[in-house]
Short mmCIF file of C-alpha atoms and ligand atoms in Angstrom, two decimals:
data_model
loop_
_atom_site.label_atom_id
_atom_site.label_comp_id
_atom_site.label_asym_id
_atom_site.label_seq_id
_atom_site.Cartn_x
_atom_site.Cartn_y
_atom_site.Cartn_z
CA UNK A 1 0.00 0.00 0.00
CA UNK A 2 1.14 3.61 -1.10
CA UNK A 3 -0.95 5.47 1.60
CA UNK A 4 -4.71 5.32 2.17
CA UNK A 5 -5.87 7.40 -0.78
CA UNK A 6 -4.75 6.25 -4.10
CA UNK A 7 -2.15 8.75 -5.98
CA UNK A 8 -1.82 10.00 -9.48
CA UNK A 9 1.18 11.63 -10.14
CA UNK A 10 1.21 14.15 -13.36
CA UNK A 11 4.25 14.12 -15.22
CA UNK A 12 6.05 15.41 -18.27
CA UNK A 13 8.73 18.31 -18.92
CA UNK A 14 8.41 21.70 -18.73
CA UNK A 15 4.87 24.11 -20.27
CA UNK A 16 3.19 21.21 -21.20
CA UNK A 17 0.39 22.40 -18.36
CA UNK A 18 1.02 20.31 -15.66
CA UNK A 19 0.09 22.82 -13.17
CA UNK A 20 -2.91 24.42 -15.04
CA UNK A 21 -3.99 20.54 -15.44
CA UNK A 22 -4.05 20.07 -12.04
CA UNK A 23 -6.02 22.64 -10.90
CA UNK A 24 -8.07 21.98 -13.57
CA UNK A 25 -8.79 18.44 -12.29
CA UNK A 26 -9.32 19.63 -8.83
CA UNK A 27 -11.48 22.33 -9.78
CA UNK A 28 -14.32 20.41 -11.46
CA UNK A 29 -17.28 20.86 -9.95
CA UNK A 30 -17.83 17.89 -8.54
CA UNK A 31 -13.94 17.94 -7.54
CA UNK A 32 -13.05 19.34 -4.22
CA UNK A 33 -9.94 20.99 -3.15
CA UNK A 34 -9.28 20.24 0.31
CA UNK A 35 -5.35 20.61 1.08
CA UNK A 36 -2.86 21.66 0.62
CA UNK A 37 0.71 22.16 -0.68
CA UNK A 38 2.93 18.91 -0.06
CA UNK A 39 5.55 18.86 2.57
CA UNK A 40 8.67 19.98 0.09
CA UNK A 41 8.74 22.81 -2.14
CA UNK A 42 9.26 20.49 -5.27
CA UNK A 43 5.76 19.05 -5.16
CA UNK A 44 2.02 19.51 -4.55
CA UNK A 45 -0.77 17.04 -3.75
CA UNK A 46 -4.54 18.03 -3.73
CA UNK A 47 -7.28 15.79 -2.82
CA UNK A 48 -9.79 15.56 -5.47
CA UNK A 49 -13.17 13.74 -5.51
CA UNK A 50 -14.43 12.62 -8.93
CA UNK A 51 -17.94 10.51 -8.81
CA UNK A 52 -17.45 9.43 -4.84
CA UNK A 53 -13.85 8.27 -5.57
CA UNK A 54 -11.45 10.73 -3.71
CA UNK A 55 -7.78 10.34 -4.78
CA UNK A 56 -4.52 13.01 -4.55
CA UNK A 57 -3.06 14.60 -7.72
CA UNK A 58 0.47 14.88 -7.39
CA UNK A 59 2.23 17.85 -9.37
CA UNK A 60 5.33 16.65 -10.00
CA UNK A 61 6.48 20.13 -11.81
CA UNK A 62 9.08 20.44 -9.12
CA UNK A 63 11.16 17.12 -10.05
CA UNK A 64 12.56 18.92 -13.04
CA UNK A 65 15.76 20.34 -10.73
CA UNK A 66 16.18 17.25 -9.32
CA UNK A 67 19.23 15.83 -11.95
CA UNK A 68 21.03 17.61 -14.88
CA UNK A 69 20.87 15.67 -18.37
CA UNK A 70 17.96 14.77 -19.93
CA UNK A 71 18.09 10.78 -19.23
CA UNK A 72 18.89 11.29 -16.26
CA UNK A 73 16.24 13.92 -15.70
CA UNK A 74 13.25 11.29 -16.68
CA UNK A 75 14.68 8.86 -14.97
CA UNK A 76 14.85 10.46 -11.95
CA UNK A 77 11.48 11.58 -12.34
CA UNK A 78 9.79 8.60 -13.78
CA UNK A 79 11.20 6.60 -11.27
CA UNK A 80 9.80 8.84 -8.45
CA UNK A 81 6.26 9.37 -9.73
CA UNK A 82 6.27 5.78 -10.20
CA UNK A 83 7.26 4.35 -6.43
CA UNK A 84 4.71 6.98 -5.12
CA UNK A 85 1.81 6.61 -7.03
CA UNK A 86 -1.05 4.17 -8.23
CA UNK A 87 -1.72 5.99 -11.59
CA UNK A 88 0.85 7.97 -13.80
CA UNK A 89 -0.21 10.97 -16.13
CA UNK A 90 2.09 11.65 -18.50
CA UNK A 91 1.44 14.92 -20.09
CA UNK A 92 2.53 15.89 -23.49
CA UNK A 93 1.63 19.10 -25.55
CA UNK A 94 -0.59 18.52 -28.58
CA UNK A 95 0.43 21.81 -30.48
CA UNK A 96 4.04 20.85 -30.43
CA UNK A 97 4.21 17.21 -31.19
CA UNK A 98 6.94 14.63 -29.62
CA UNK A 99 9.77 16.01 -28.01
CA UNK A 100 13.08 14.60 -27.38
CA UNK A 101 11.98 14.40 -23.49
CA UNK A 102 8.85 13.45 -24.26
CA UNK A 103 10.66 10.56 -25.78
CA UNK A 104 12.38 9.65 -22.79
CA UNK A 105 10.19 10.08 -20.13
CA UNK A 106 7.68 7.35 -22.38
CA UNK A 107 10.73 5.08 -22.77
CA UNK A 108 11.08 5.22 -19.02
CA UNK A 109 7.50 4.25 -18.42
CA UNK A 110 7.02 1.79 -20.39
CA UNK A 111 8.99 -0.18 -18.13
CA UNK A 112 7.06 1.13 -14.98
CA UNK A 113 4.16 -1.32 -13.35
CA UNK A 114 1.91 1.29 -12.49
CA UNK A 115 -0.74 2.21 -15.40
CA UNK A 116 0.30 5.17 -17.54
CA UNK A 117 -2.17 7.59 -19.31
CA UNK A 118 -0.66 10.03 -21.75
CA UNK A 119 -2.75 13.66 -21.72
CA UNK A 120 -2.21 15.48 -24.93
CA UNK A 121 -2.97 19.07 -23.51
CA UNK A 122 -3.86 22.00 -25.68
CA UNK A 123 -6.01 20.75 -27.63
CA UNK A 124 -8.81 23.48 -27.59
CA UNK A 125 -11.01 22.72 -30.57
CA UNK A 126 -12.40 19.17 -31.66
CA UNK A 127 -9.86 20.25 -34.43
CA UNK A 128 -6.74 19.90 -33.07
CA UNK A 129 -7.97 16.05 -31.50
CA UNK A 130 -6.11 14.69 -34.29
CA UNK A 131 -3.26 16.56 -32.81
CA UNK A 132 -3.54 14.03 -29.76
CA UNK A 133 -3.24 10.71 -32.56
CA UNK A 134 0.00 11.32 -32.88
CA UNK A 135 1.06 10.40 -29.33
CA UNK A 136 0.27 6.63 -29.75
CA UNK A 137 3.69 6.52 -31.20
CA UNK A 138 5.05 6.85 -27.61
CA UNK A 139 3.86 3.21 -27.07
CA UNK A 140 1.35 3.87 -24.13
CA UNK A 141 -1.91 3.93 -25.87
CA UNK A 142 -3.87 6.16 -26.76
CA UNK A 143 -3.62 9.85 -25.52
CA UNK A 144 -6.55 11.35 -24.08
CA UNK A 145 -6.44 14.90 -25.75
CA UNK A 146 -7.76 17.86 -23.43
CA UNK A 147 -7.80 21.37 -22.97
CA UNK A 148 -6.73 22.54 -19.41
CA UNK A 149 -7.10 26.02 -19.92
CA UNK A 150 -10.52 25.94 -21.56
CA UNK A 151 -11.23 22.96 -19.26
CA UNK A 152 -12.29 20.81 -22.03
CA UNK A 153 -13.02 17.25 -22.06
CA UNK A 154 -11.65 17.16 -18.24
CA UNK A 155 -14.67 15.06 -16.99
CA UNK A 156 -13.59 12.63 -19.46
CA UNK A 157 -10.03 12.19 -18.40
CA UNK A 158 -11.33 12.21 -14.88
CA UNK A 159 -13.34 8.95 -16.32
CA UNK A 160 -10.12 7.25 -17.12
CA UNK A 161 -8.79 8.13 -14.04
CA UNK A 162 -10.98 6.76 -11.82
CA UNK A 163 -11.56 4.04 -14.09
CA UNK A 164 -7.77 3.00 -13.27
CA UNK A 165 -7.63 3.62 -9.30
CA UNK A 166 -7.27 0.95 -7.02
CA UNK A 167 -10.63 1.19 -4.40
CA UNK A 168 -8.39 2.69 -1.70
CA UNK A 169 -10.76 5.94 -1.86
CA UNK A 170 -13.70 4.03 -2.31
CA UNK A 171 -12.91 2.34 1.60
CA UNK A 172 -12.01 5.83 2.49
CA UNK A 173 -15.35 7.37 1.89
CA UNK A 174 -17.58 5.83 4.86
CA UNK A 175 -16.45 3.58 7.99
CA UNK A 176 -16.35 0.01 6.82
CA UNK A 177 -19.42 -1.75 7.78
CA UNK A 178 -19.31 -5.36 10.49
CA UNK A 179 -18.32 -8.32 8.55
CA UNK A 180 -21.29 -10.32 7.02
CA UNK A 181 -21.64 -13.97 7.10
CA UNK A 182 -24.24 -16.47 6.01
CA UNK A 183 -24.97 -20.17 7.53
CA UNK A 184 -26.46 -21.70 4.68
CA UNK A 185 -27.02 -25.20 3.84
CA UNK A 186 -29.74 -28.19 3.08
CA UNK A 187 -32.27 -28.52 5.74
CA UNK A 188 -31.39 -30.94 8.28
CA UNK A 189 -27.59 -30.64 7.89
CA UNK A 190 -27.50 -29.01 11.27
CA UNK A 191 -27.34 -24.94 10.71
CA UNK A 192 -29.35 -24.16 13.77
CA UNK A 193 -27.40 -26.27 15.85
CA UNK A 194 -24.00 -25.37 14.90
CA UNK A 195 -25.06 -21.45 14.66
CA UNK A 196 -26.00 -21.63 18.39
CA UNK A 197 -22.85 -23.15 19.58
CA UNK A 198 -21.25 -20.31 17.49
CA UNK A 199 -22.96 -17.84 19.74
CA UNK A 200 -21.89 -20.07 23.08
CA UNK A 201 -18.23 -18.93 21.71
CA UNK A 202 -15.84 -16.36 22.58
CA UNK A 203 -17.97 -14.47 25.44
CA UNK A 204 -20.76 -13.14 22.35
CA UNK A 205 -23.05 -10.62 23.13
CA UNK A 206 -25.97 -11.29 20.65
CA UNK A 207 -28.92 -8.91 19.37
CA UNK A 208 -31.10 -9.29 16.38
CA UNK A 209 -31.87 -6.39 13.78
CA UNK A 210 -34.48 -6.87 10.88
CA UNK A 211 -32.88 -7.91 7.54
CA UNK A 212 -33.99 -6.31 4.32
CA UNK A 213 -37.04 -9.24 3.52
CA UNK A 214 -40.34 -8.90 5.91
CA UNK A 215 -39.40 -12.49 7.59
CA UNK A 216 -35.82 -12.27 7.59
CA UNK A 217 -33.97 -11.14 11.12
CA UNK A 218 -30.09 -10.90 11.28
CA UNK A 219 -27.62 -11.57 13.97
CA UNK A 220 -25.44 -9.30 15.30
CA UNK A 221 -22.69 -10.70 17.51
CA UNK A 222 -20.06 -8.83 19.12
CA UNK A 223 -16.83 -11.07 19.34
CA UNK A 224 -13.85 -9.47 21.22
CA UNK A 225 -12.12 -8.86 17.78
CA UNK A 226 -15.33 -6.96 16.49
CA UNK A 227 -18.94 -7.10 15.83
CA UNK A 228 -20.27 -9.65 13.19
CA UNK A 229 -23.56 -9.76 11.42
CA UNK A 230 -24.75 -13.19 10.24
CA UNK A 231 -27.37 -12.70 7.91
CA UNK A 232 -30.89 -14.22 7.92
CA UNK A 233 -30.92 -16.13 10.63
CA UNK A 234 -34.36 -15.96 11.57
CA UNK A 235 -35.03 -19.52 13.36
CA UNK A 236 -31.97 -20.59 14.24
CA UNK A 237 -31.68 -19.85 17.41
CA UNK A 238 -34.80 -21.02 18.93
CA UNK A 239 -35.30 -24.60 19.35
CA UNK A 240 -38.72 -25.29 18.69
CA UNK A 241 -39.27 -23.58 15.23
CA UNK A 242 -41.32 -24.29 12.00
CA UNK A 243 -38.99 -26.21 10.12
CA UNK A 244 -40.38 -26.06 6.57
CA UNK A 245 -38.28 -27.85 4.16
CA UNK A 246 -39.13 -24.99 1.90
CA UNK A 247 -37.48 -22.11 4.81
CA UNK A 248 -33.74 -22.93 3.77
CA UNK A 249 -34.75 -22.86 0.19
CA UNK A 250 -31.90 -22.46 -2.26
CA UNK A 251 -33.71 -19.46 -3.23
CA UNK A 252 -33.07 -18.43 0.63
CA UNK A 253 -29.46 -19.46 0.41
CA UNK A 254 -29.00 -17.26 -2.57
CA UNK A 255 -30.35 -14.20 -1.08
CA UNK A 256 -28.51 -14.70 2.15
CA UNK A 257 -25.31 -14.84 -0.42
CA UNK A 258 -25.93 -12.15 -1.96
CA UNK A 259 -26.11 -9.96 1.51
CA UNK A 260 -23.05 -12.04 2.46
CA UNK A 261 -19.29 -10.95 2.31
CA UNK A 262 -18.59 -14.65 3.38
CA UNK A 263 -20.85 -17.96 3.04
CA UNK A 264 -20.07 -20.76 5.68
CA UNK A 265 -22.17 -23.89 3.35
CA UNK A 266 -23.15 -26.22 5.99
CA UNK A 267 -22.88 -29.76 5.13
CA UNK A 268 -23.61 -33.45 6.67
CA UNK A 269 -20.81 -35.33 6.83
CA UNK A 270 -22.57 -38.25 6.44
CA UNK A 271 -24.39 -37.85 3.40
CA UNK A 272 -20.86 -36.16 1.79
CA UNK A 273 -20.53 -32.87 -0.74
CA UNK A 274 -23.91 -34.00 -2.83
CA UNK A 275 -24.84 -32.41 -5.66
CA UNK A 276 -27.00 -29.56 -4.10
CA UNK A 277 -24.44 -28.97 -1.83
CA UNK A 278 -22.36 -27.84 -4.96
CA UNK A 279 -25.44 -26.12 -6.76
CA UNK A 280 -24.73 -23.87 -3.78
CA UNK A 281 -20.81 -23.60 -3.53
CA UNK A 282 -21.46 -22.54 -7.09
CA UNK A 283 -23.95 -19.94 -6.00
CA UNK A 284 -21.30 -18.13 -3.83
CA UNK A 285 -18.38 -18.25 -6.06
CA UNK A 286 -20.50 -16.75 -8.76
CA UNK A 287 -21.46 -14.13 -6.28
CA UNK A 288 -17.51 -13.29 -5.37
CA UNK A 289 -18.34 -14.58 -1.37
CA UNK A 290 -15.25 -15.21 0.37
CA UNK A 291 -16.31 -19.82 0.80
CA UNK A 292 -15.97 -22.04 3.87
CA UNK A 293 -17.35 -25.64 3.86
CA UNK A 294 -18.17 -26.85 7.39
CA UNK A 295 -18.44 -31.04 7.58
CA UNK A 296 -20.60 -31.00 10.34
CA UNK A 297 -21.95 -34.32 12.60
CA UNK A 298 -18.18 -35.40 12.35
CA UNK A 299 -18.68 -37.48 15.20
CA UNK A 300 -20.74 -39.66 13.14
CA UNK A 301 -17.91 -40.26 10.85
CA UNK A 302 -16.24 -43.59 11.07
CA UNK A 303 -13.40 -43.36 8.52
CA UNK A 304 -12.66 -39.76 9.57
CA UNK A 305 -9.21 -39.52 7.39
CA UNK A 306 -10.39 -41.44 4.48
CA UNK A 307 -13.75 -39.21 4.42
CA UNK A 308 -11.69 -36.05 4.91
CA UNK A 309 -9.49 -36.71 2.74
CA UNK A 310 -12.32 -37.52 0.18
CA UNK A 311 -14.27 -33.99 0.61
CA UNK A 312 -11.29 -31.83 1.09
CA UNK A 313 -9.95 -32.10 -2.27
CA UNK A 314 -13.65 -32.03 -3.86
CA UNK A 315 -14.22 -28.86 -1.40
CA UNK A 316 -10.87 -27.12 -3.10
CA UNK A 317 -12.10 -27.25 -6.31
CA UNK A 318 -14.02 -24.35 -5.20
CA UNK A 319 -11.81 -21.54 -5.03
CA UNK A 320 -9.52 -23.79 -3.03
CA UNK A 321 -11.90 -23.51 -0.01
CA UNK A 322 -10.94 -25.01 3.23
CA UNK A 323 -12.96 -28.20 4.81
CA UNK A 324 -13.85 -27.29 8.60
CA UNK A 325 -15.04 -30.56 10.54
CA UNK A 326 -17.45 -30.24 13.25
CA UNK A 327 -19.83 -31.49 15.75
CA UNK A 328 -22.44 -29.43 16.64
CA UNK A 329 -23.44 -31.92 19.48
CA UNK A 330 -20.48 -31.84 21.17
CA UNK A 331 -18.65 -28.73 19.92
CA UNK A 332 -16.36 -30.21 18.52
CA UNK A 333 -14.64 -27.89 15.90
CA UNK A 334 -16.57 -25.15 16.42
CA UNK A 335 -14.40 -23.02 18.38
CA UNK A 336 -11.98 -22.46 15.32
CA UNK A 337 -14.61 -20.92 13.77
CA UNK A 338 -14.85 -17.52 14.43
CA UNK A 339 -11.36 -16.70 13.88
CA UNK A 340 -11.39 -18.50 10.45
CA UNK A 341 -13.88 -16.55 9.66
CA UNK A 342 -12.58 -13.31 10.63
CA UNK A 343 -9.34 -14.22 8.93
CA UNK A 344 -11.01 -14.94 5.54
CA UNK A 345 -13.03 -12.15 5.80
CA UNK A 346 -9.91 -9.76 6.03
CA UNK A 347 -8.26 -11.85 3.00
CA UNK A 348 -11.30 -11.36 0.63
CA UNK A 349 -11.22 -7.68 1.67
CA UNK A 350 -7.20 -7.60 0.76
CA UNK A 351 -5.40 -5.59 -1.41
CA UNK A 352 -2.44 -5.98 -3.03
CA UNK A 353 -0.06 -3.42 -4.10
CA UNK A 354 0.18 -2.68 -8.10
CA UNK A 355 4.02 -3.94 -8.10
CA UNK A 356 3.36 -6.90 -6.52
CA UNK A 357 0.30 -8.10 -8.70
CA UNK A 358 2.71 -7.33 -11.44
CA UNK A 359 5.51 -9.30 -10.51
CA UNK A 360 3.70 -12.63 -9.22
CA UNK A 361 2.02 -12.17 -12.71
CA UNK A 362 5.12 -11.23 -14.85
CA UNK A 363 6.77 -14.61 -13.28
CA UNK A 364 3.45 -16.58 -13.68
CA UNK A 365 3.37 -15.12 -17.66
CA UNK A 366 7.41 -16.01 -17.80
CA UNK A 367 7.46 -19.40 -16.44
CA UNK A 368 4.18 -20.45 -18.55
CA UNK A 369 3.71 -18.36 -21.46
CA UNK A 370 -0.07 -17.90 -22.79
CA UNK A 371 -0.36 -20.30 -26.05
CA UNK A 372 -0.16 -17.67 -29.36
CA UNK A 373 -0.01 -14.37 -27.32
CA UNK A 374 -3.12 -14.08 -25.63
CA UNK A 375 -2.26 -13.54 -21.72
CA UNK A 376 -0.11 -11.23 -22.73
CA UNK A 377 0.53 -9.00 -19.76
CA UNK A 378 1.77 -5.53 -19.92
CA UNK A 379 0.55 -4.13 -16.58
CA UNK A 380 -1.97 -5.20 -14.21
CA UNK A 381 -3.51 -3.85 -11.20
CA UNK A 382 -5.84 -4.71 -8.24
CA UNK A 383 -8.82 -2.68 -8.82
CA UNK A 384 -11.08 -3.64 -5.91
CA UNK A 385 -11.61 -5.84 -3.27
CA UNK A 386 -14.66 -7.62 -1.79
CA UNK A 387 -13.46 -10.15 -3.78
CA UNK A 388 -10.11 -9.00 -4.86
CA UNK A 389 -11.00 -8.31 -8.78
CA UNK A 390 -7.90 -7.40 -10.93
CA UNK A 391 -7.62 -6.26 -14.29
CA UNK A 392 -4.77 -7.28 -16.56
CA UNK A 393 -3.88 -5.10 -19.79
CA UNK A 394 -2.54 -6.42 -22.38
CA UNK A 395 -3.13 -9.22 -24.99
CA UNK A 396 -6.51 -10.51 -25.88
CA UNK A 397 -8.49 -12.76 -22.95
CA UNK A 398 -6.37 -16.29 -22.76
CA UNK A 399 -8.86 -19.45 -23.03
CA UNK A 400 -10.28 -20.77 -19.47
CA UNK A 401 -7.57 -23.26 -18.96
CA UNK A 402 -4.77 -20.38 -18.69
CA UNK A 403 -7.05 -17.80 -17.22
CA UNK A 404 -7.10 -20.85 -14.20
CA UNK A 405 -3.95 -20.86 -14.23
CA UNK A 406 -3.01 -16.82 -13.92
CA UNK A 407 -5.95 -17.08 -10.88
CA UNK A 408 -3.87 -19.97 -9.15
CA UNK A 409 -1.04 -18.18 -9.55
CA UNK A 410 -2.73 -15.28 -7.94
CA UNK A 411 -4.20 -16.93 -5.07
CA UNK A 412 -1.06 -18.51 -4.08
CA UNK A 413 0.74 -15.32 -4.03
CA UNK A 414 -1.89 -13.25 -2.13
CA UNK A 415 -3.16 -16.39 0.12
CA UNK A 416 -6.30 -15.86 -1.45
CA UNK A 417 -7.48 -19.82 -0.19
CA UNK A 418 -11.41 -19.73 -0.14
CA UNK A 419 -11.45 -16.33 -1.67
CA UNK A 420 -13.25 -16.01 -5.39
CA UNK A 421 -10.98 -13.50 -7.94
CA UNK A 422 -12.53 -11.87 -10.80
CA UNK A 423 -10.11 -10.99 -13.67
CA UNK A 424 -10.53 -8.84 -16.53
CA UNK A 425 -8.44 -8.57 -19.37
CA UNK A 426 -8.12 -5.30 -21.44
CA UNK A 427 -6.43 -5.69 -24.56
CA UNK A 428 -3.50 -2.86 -24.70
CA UNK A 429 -3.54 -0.98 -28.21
CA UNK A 430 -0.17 -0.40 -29.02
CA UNK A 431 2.08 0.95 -32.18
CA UNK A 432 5.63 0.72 -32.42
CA UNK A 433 6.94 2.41 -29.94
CA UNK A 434 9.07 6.20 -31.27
CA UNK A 435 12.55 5.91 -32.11
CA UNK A 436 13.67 9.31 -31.58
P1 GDP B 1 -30.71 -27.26 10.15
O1 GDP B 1 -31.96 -27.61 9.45
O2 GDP B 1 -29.58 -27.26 9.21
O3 GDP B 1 -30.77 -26.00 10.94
O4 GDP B 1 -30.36 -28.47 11.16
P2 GDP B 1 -30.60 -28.59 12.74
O5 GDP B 1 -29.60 -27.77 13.47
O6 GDP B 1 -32.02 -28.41 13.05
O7 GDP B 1 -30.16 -30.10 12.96
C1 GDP B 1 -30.85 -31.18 12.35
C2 GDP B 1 -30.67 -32.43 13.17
O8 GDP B 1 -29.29 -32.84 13.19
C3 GDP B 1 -31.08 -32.26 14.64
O9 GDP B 1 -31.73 -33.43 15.04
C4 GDP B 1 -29.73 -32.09 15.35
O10 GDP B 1 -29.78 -32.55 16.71
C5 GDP B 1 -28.82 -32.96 14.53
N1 GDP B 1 -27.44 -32.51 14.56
C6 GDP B 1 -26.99 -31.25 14.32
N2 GDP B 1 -25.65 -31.20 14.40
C7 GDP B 1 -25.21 -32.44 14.72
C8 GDP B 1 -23.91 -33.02 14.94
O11 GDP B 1 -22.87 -32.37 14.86
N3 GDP B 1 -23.86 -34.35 15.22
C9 GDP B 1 -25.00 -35.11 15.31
N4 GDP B 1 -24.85 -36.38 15.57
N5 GDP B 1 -26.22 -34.59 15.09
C10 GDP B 1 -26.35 -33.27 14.81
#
């Protein structure tokens, strides 16, 4: 992590607007100034808010008197932006074309991890946008061409901004809410029992608070390491209850997933992982729920390592989930439970820094190449988490096997066990890069 709100750092040499840019950025309306000039001269950070996602613009105008010589000028401020900031702006002048320093500074950051987007500035009329074309030669895409002075098409670079943050400034906006779990499970398989011995555990303190459906009520324990809501839990506590076979519905289940950060599936032991047992596992990896599988009535198991063994490794298909075995008479297992939990939660909620997503999947892409260039990876980046959801730029989307095997890669690095990842792959328009 570079700080709690994400950074963009604007770069590029000397009148190409840098300043004016900035304040343009911070100025939109719905951008708000709140600080304040950085703690050296050489640079300034303002907070800006664009559609609920507040980030800081760093103007890096100062970095120029750092070094003498152009190279190592850009390297010295490449290099900088790029170990202090989650998104790079490299700004470039449409009215006078690629410079010599342009040049250099795009040759430097090509080889950065962070995601670079080059802002042709100056261009003032819809004219001069085929001024910004030209910039593609620097090998970074496509410039965004705007005009800071006139304040044109700001909103839209804004767009790509934001578009490119990691959620840092979405966590920052309101107090993160209690973890949310969900018991869910076939009827019978022992969900009321096992929930009640969860609230025996660690000293709870236990109230209910309507859910969001007329019949549903939630749980809201408060464990030493923090309150907990488990969702939907209406008739689980109470012993004598209306036990329709319809109650735990897998329509149930799936709304209690969906309201879920994490879904605990409750199974029988004795019966094994059936096949509605997986109907639901699927459920909650399609929903991005951090997964546990609980074996519970373990002490009716007779072959406890051959069993084990048996659902374990049909359990890990699933994201790699872990296999929890319990008895809900006896209480057996159960008091692992709450930490798990707590633990996964904070691992679905993780995020990793940009250079480190790059090189697990720069070593992941070396070792195992993606079959005729799709997989191709040019920079990638973590943008949210909740499940952790990253999005890799580059070549065109690799077939299923490979995209399996860039996620295992991925989960392994970030101990991401139990914890759904979403991927997206952008493909990465680029010419031949300017030979200047
Ligand atoms: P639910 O429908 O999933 O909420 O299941 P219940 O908690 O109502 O349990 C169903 C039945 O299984 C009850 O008769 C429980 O006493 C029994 N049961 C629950 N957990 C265990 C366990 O760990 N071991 C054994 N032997 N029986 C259990």
């Amino acid at each position: 992590m570079k700080g709690v709100l994400p950074r963009v750092a604007v770069l590029g040499r000397q009148n190409v607007g840098k300043s004016t840019l900035v304040n343009r950025l911070v100025g939109q309306r719905e951008a708000i100034a709140h600080s304040s000039p950085g703690v050296t001269r050489d640079r300034v950070e303002l907070e800006a808010t664009w559609r609920g996602r507040r980030f800081l613009l760093i103007d890096t105008g100062g970095y120029l008197h750092a070094a003498k010589g152009i190279e190592a000028l850009v390297r010295a401020q490449a290099d900088r932006a790029a170990s202090e900031a989650d998104v790079i702006l490299l700004v470039v002048d449409a009215r006078s074309g690629i410079t010599e320093e342009d040049a250099a500074l795009a040759r430097r950051l090509r080889k950065v991890a962070e995601p670079v987007l080059v802002v042709a500035n100056k261009v003032d009329t819809a004219q001069e946008e085929v001024d910004a074309l030209t910039f593609r030669a620097l090998g970074l895409g496509e410039a965004v061409g705007v005009s800071a002075a006139l304040g044109r098409s700001s909103g839209d670079l804004l767009d790509r901004i934001v578009e490119l943050l990691p959620d840092a400034g979405v966590e920052a906006e309101e107090p993160p809410a209690e973890p949310r779990f969900a018991l869910v499970g076939r009827p019978n398989v022992g969900k009321s029992s096992l929930f009640n011995r969860i609230l025996s555990q660690e000293r709870s303190v236990v109230y209910e608070e309507a859910g969001t459906t007329r019949d549903s009520v939630d749980a809201m324990i408060e464990w030493p390491m923090g309150t907990v809501r488990f969702v939907d839990t209406a008739g689980m506590r109470r012993p004598t209850r209306v036990h329709g076979v319809e109650y735990y519905s897998f329509v149930r289940a799936t709304q209690a997933i969906e309201r879920a950060d994490v879904a605990i599936l409750v199974v029988d032991a004795l019966e094994g992982f059936t096949a509605e047992d997986k109907r639901i596992a699927v459920r909650v990896i399609e929903a991005g729920r951090g997964f546990l599988v609980v074996a519970n009535k373990w002490d009716l198991i007779e072959d406890k390592d051959r069993t084990y063994k048996l659902m374990a490794e049909e359990v890990s298909l699933f994201a790699k989930a872990s296999l929890v075995r319990t008895s809900a008479l006896s209480g057996q297992g159960v008091p692992r439970l709450p930490h798990m939990l707590m633990d996964l939660h904070a691992r679905w909620n993780s995020r990793a820094t940009t250079s480190k997503v790059n090189e697990v999947l720069i070593r992941a892409v070396t070792e195992q190449p993606a079959p005729r260039g799709a997989g191709k990876i040019h920079y990638a980046t973590q943008v949210s988490s909740g499940p952790p959801s990253f999005v890799l730029f580059g070549g065109a989307t690799p077939g299923a096997t490979y995209q399996r095997y860039l996620e295992n890669r991925l989960r392994a690095a970030f101990d991401l066990d139990g914890v759904p990842i979403r991927m997206k792959f952008r493909l990465r328009r680029r010419k031949t890069p300017a030979s200047p």
